[in-house]
Amino acid sequence: MSGRSGVGVHEPRDLAALATVVAGEAAALVRTYAEGRVEVAATKSSEVDVVTAADRAAEELLRARLRAARPGDAILGEEGEDEAGTTGVRWVLDPIDGTVNFLYGLPRHAVSVAAQVEGADGWRTVAGTVLEVPSGTTWSAHLEDGHPVGTRDGSPVRVRESQPLHLMLVATGFSYDRDVRTRQAASLQHLLPRVRDVRRLGSCALDLCLLASGHLDAYVEEGVNLWDHAAATLVARAAGARWQLLTGASGRDLLVCAPAGAFEEFLEAVTAAGYTAEGPTAG
């Protein structure tokens, strides 16, 4: 990293490199927890919205490493308190995206680290890394001359060729709130007959990265948080996808993503299925 300790340096490539290093260290720590008995340490929004000791330890490690490398940066993490900064850079951390998968020993869970820079329009993600813990597969992206560049294990990422709606393999997720789940189930019932099939893999960050790598055609989920997608949406953009945050039917953030050429058709189908606050479209 250029500069004595990276302080005040906002080069996206350098921020992405740091994100990858610290994500790798956090993933190694999570693997050590996976070798033992993984248990619930606490719950959050409901009894099924869980936190493990590994979540907390991994976030503490991420925070410590980032403070050492770039003192003064702001930090926003899923498990800890927000930390204000003075440099105009903010780190957005998800120590384990896919915690329930981790709890059950399922492989789809990842560390996500994004770097944002503050501007006139608020915070903008300029770099990020998503690292799938069990496999070590690493997606990384950063802005270069204003355009996102992304890789998977060092090779460029690219979305699949845009498919018509009936041939789309769609990923989704479900809320921990039972009332929201009921709405999501109703919307899914409308969408499912119109697409190739639907997958629920359990990690927003990895779903978006799999879309970026051509393994999925679209993604929709209400109830996402910034730390779930801050890094992964940059990877998806770099691969040729479009994404948008809308207000979902239950009033929470609704994330829609698809290859650019198929985005409008998919968004129309999502709206018609009742996922958005605007409700179904006519016809």
Coordinates of C-alpha atoms in Angstrom, one line a residue:
M1 CA 0.0 0.0 0.0
S2 CA 1.3 3.4 -0.9
G3 CA 2.1 5.8 1.9
R4 CA 3.5 5.1 5.3
S5 CA 0.4 3.3 6.6
G6 CA -2.2 4.1 4.0
V7 CA -3.5 7.0 6.1
G8 CA -5.4 9.4 3.9
V9 CA -4.7 7.4 0.8
H10 CA -8.0 6.7 -1.0
E11 CA -6.8 4.8 -4.0
P12 CA -9.5 2.1 -4.6
R13 CA -6.9 -0.5 -5.7
D14 CA -5.1 -0.1 -2.4
L15 CA -8.3 -0.2 -0.4
A16 CA -9.3 -3.4 -2.3
A17 CA -5.9 -5.0 -1.5
L18 CA -6.3 -4.2 2.2
A19 CA -9.9 -5.6 2.2
T20 CA -8.6 -8.9 0.7
V21 CA -5.9 -9.2 3.3
V22 CA -8.1 -8.6 6.3
A23 CA -10.9 -10.7 4.9
G24 CA -8.5 -13.6 4.5
E25 CA -7.4 -13.2 8.1
A26 CA -11.0 -13.2 9.4
A27 CA -11.8 -16.2 7.2
A28 CA -8.9 -18.1 8.7
L29 CA -10.3 -17.3 12.2
V30 CA -13.8 -18.4 11.3
R31 CA -12.4 -21.8 10.1
T32 CA -10.9 -22.4 13.5
Y33 CA -14.3 -21.9 15.1
A34 CA -15.8 -24.3 12.5
E35 CA -13.4 -27.1 13.8
G36 CA -15.2 -27.1 17.1
R37 CA -18.9 -27.0 18.1
V38 CA -20.6 -24.0 16.7
E39 CA -23.3 -22.6 19.0
V40 CA -25.6 -19.6 19.1
A41 CA -24.1 -16.8 21.2
A42 CA -27.1 -14.5 21.0
T43 CA -30.2 -13.6 18.9
K44 CA -31.1 -10.3 17.2
S45 CA -34.3 -9.5 15.5
S46 CA -36.0 -12.8 16.3
E47 CA -35.1 -16.2 17.8
V48 CA -33.9 -17.4 14.3
D49 CA -31.7 -14.4 13.7
V50 CA -28.6 -15.7 15.3
V51 CA -25.1 -14.5 16.2
T52 CA -22.2 -16.9 17.0
A53 CA -19.0 -16.3 18.9
A54 CA -17.2 -16.6 15.5
D55 CA -19.2 -13.6 14.1
R56 CA -18.1 -11.5 17.0
A57 CA -14.5 -12.6 17.0
A58 CA -14.1 -12.2 13.3
E59 CA -15.5 -8.6 13.4
E60 CA -13.2 -7.7 16.3
L61 CA -10.3 -8.9 14.2
L62 CA -11.4 -7.0 11.2
R63 CA -11.8 -3.8 13.2
A64 CA -8.4 -4.2 14.8
R65 CA -6.6 -4.8 11.6
L66 CA -8.2 -1.9 9.8
R67 CA -7.6 0.5 12.7
A68 CA -3.9 -0.5 12.6
A69 CA -3.6 -0.1 8.9
R70 CA -5.7 3.1 8.5
P71 CA -6.3 4.9 11.8
G72 CA -9.0 7.5 11.5
D73 CA -11.3 5.6 9.0
A74 CA -14.9 5.1 10.0
I75 CA -16.2 1.5 10.5
L76 CA -19.7 0.2 10.2
G77 CA -20.1 -3.5 11.2
E78 CA -23.0 -5.9 11.6
E79 CA -22.1 -6.9 15.1
G80 CA -20.3 -3.9 16.7
E81 CA -20.9 -0.2 17.3
D82 CA -20.4 2.3 14.5
E83 CA -17.1 4.1 14.7
A84 CA -16.9 7.7 13.3
G85 CA -13.9 8.6 11.2
T86 CA -11.9 11.7 10.0
T87 CA -10.5 10.5 6.7
G88 CA -13.6 10.3 4.5
V89 CA -13.2 6.5 4.2
R90 CA -15.7 4.1 5.8
W91 CA -15.3 0.3 6.1
V92 CA -18.5 -1.8 5.9
L93 CA -18.1 -5.2 7.5
D94 CA -20.0 -8.5 7.5
P95 CA -17.9 -11.0 9.5
I96 CA -20.0 -13.9 8.4
D97 CA -22.7 -13.5 5.8
G98 CA -24.7 -16.7 6.0
T99 CA -24.4 -17.2 9.7
V100 CA -27.2 -19.9 9.8
N101 CA -25.3 -21.8 7.1
F102 CA -22.2 -21.6 9.3
L103 CA -24.2 -22.7 12.3
Y104 CA -25.4 -25.8 10.4
G105 CA -22.0 -26.6 8.8
L106 CA -23.2 -25.6 5.3
P107 CA -20.5 -24.2 3.0
R108 CA -22.2 -21.0 1.8
H109 CA -20.9 -18.4 4.2
A110 CA -18.5 -15.6 3.6
V111 CA -16.6 -12.6 5.0
S112 CA -17.5 -9.3 3.3
V113 CA -15.4 -6.2 3.5
A114 CA -16.2 -3.0 1.6
A115 CA -14.5 0.4 1.5
Q116 CA -16.6 3.5 0.9
V117 CA -15.6 7.1 0.2
E118 CA -17.7 10.0 1.3
G119 CA -18.8 12.5 -1.4
A120 CA -21.5 15.1 -2.0
D121 CA -24.1 12.4 -2.5
G122 CA -23.1 10.4 0.5
W123 CA -21.1 7.2 0.8
R124 CA -20.0 5.4 -2.3
T125 CA -18.4 1.9 -2.4
V126 CA -15.1 2.1 -4.2
A127 CA -13.6 -1.3 -3.2
G128 CA -14.6 -4.6 -1.7
T129 CA -13.9 -8.2 -1.1
V130 CA -16.2 -11.2 -0.6
L131 CA -14.4 -14.4 0.6
E132 CA -16.2 -17.7 0.8
V133 CA -14.8 -19.1 4.0
P134 CA -14.8 -22.9 3.4
S135 CA -13.4 -22.8 -0.2
G136 CA -11.3 -19.6 0.0
T137 CA -12.8 -18.4 -3.2
T138 CA -12.3 -14.7 -3.3
W139 CA -14.2 -12.0 -5.3
S140 CA -12.7 -8.5 -5.3
A141 CA -13.6 -5.3 -7.1
H142 CA -12.5 -1.7 -7.1
L143 CA -13.1 1.4 -9.1
E144 CA -10.5 2.2 -11.8
D145 CA -10.9 5.5 -13.6
G146 CA -14.4 5.6 -12.3
H147 CA -15.4 2.1 -13.6
P148 CA -15.6 -1.1 -11.5
V149 CA -13.1 -3.9 -12.2
G150 CA -13.7 -7.2 -10.6
T151 CA -12.1 -10.6 -10.3
R152 CA -12.7 -14.1 -8.9
D153 CA -9.5 -15.6 -7.7
G154 CA -7.7 -13.2 -9.9
S155 CA -9.6 -13.9 -13.1
P156 CA -12.1 -11.3 -14.5
V157 CA -15.8 -11.9 -13.7
R158 CA -18.6 -11.7 -16.2
V159 CA -22.3 -12.3 -15.9
R160 CA -24.0 -14.9 -18.1
E161 CA -25.5 -13.7 -21.4
S162 CA -28.9 -12.1 -20.6
Q163 CA -31.7 -14.6 -20.6
P164 CA -35.4 -14.1 -21.2
L165 CA -37.4 -14.2 -18.0
H166 CA -38.6 -17.8 -18.4
L167 CA -35.0 -19.0 -18.6
M168 CA -33.7 -17.1 -15.6
L169 CA -32.3 -19.0 -12.5
V170 CA -33.2 -16.6 -9.7
A171 CA -31.7 -16.4 -6.2
T172 CA -33.6 -15.0 -3.3
G173 CA -33.6 -14.9 0.5
F174 CA -36.2 -14.7 3.3
S175 CA -36.6 -12.4 6.3
Y176 CA -36.3 -13.5 9.9
D177 CA -39.6 -11.7 10.5
R178 CA -42.6 -14.1 10.1
D179 CA -44.9 -11.4 8.7
V180 CA -42.4 -10.4 6.1
R181 CA -41.8 -14.0 5.2
T182 CA -45.5 -14.5 4.6
R183 CA -45.5 -11.6 2.1
Q184 CA -42.3 -13.0 0.5
A185 CA -43.9 -16.4 0.1
A186 CA -46.9 -14.9 -1.7
S187 CA -44.7 -12.9 -4.1
L188 CA -42.5 -16.0 -4.7
Q189 CA -45.6 -18.0 -5.6
H190 CA -46.3 -15.4 -8.4
L191 CA -42.7 -15.2 -9.6
L192 CA -41.8 -18.9 -9.6
P193 CA -44.0 -20.0 -12.5
R194 CA -42.5 -17.3 -14.7
V195 CA -38.8 -18.2 -14.3
R196 CA -36.6 -21.3 -14.8
D197 CA -36.3 -21.9 -11.1
V198 CA -35.4 -20.3 -7.8
R199 CA -32.5 -20.9 -5.4
R200 CA -32.2 -20.0 -1.7
L201 CA -28.5 -20.4 -0.8
G202 CA -28.4 -18.4 2.4
S203 CA -25.9 -15.6 1.7
C204 CA -26.8 -12.3 -0.1
A205 CA -23.1 -11.5 -0.7
L206 CA -22.4 -14.9 -2.3
D207 CA -25.6 -14.9 -4.3
L208 CA -24.5 -11.6 -5.9
C209 CA -21.0 -12.9 -6.5
L210 CA -22.3 -16.1 -8.1
L211 CA -24.5 -13.9 -10.3
A212 CA -21.3 -12.0 -11.2
S213 CA -19.6 -15.2 -12.1
G214 CA -22.4 -16.5 -14.4
H215 CA -23.9 -19.1 -12.1
L216 CA -27.2 -17.2 -11.5
D217 CA -29.3 -15.0 -13.7
A218 CA -31.0 -12.7 -11.2
Y219 CA -31.4 -11.9 -7.5
V220 CA -34.2 -10.4 -5.4
E221 CA -34.6 -10.1 -1.7
E222 CA -36.3 -7.7 0.8
G223 CA -34.7 -7.0 4.1
V224 CA -31.1 -6.7 3.1
N225 CA -28.6 -4.6 5.0
L226 CA -25.7 -2.5 3.7
W227 CA -23.1 -4.9 5.1
D228 CA -24.8 -7.8 3.2
H229 CA -24.2 -6.2 -0.2
A230 CA -21.8 -3.3 -0.1
A231 CA -18.9 -5.3 -1.5
A232 CA -20.9 -7.7 -3.6
T233 CA -22.9 -5.2 -5.6
L234 CA -19.6 -3.6 -6.8
V235 CA -18.4 -7.1 -7.9
A236 CA -21.7 -7.5 -9.7
R237 CA -21.4 -4.1 -11.4
A238 CA -17.9 -5.0 -12.5
A239 CA -19.2 -8.2 -14.1
G240 CA -21.9 -6.4 -16.2
A241 CA -24.9 -6.5 -13.8
R242 CA -27.3 -3.7 -12.8
W243 CA -28.7 -3.5 -9.3
Q244 CA -31.2 -1.2 -7.5
L245 CA -32.4 -0.7 -4.0
L246 CA -36.2 -0.2 -3.8
T247 CA -38.7 -0.2 -1.0
G248 CA -40.1 -3.6 -0.5
A249 CA -43.7 -4.5 0.2
S250 CA -43.0 -4.7 3.9
G251 CA -41.2 -1.3 3.9
R252 CA -37.7 -2.7 4.1
D253 CA -34.9 -2.4 1.5
L254 CA -35.5 -4.6 -1.5
L255 CA -32.4 -5.4 -3.6
V256 CA -32.9 -6.4 -7.3
C257 CA -30.0 -7.4 -9.5
A258 CA -29.6 -9.0 -12.9
P259 CA -27.4 -8.7 -16.0
A260 CA -27.8 -5.2 -17.5
G261 CA -29.6 -6.5 -20.6
A262 CA -32.2 -8.4 -18.6
F263 CA -32.6 -6.1 -15.6
E264 CA -35.7 -4.2 -16.8
E265 CA -37.6 -7.4 -17.6
F266 CA -36.7 -8.9 -14.3
L267 CA -37.6 -5.8 -12.4
E268 CA -41.0 -5.7 -14.1
A269 CA -41.6 -9.3 -13.1
V270 CA -40.6 -8.6 -9.5
T271 CA -43.0 -5.6 -9.3
A272 CA -45.8 -7.7 -10.9
A273 CA -45.2 -10.4 -8.3
G274 CA -45.8 -7.9 -5.5
Y275 CA -42.3 -7.6 -4.0
T276 CA -42.2 -3.8 -4.1
A277 CA -44.1 -1.2 -2.1
E278 CA -45.8 0.0 -5.3
G279 CA -47.5 -3.4 -5.5
P280 CA -48.3 -5.5 -8.6
T281 CA -48.5 -3.8 -11.9
A282 CA -51.6 -4.1 -14.1
G283 CA -51.8 -7.1 -16.5

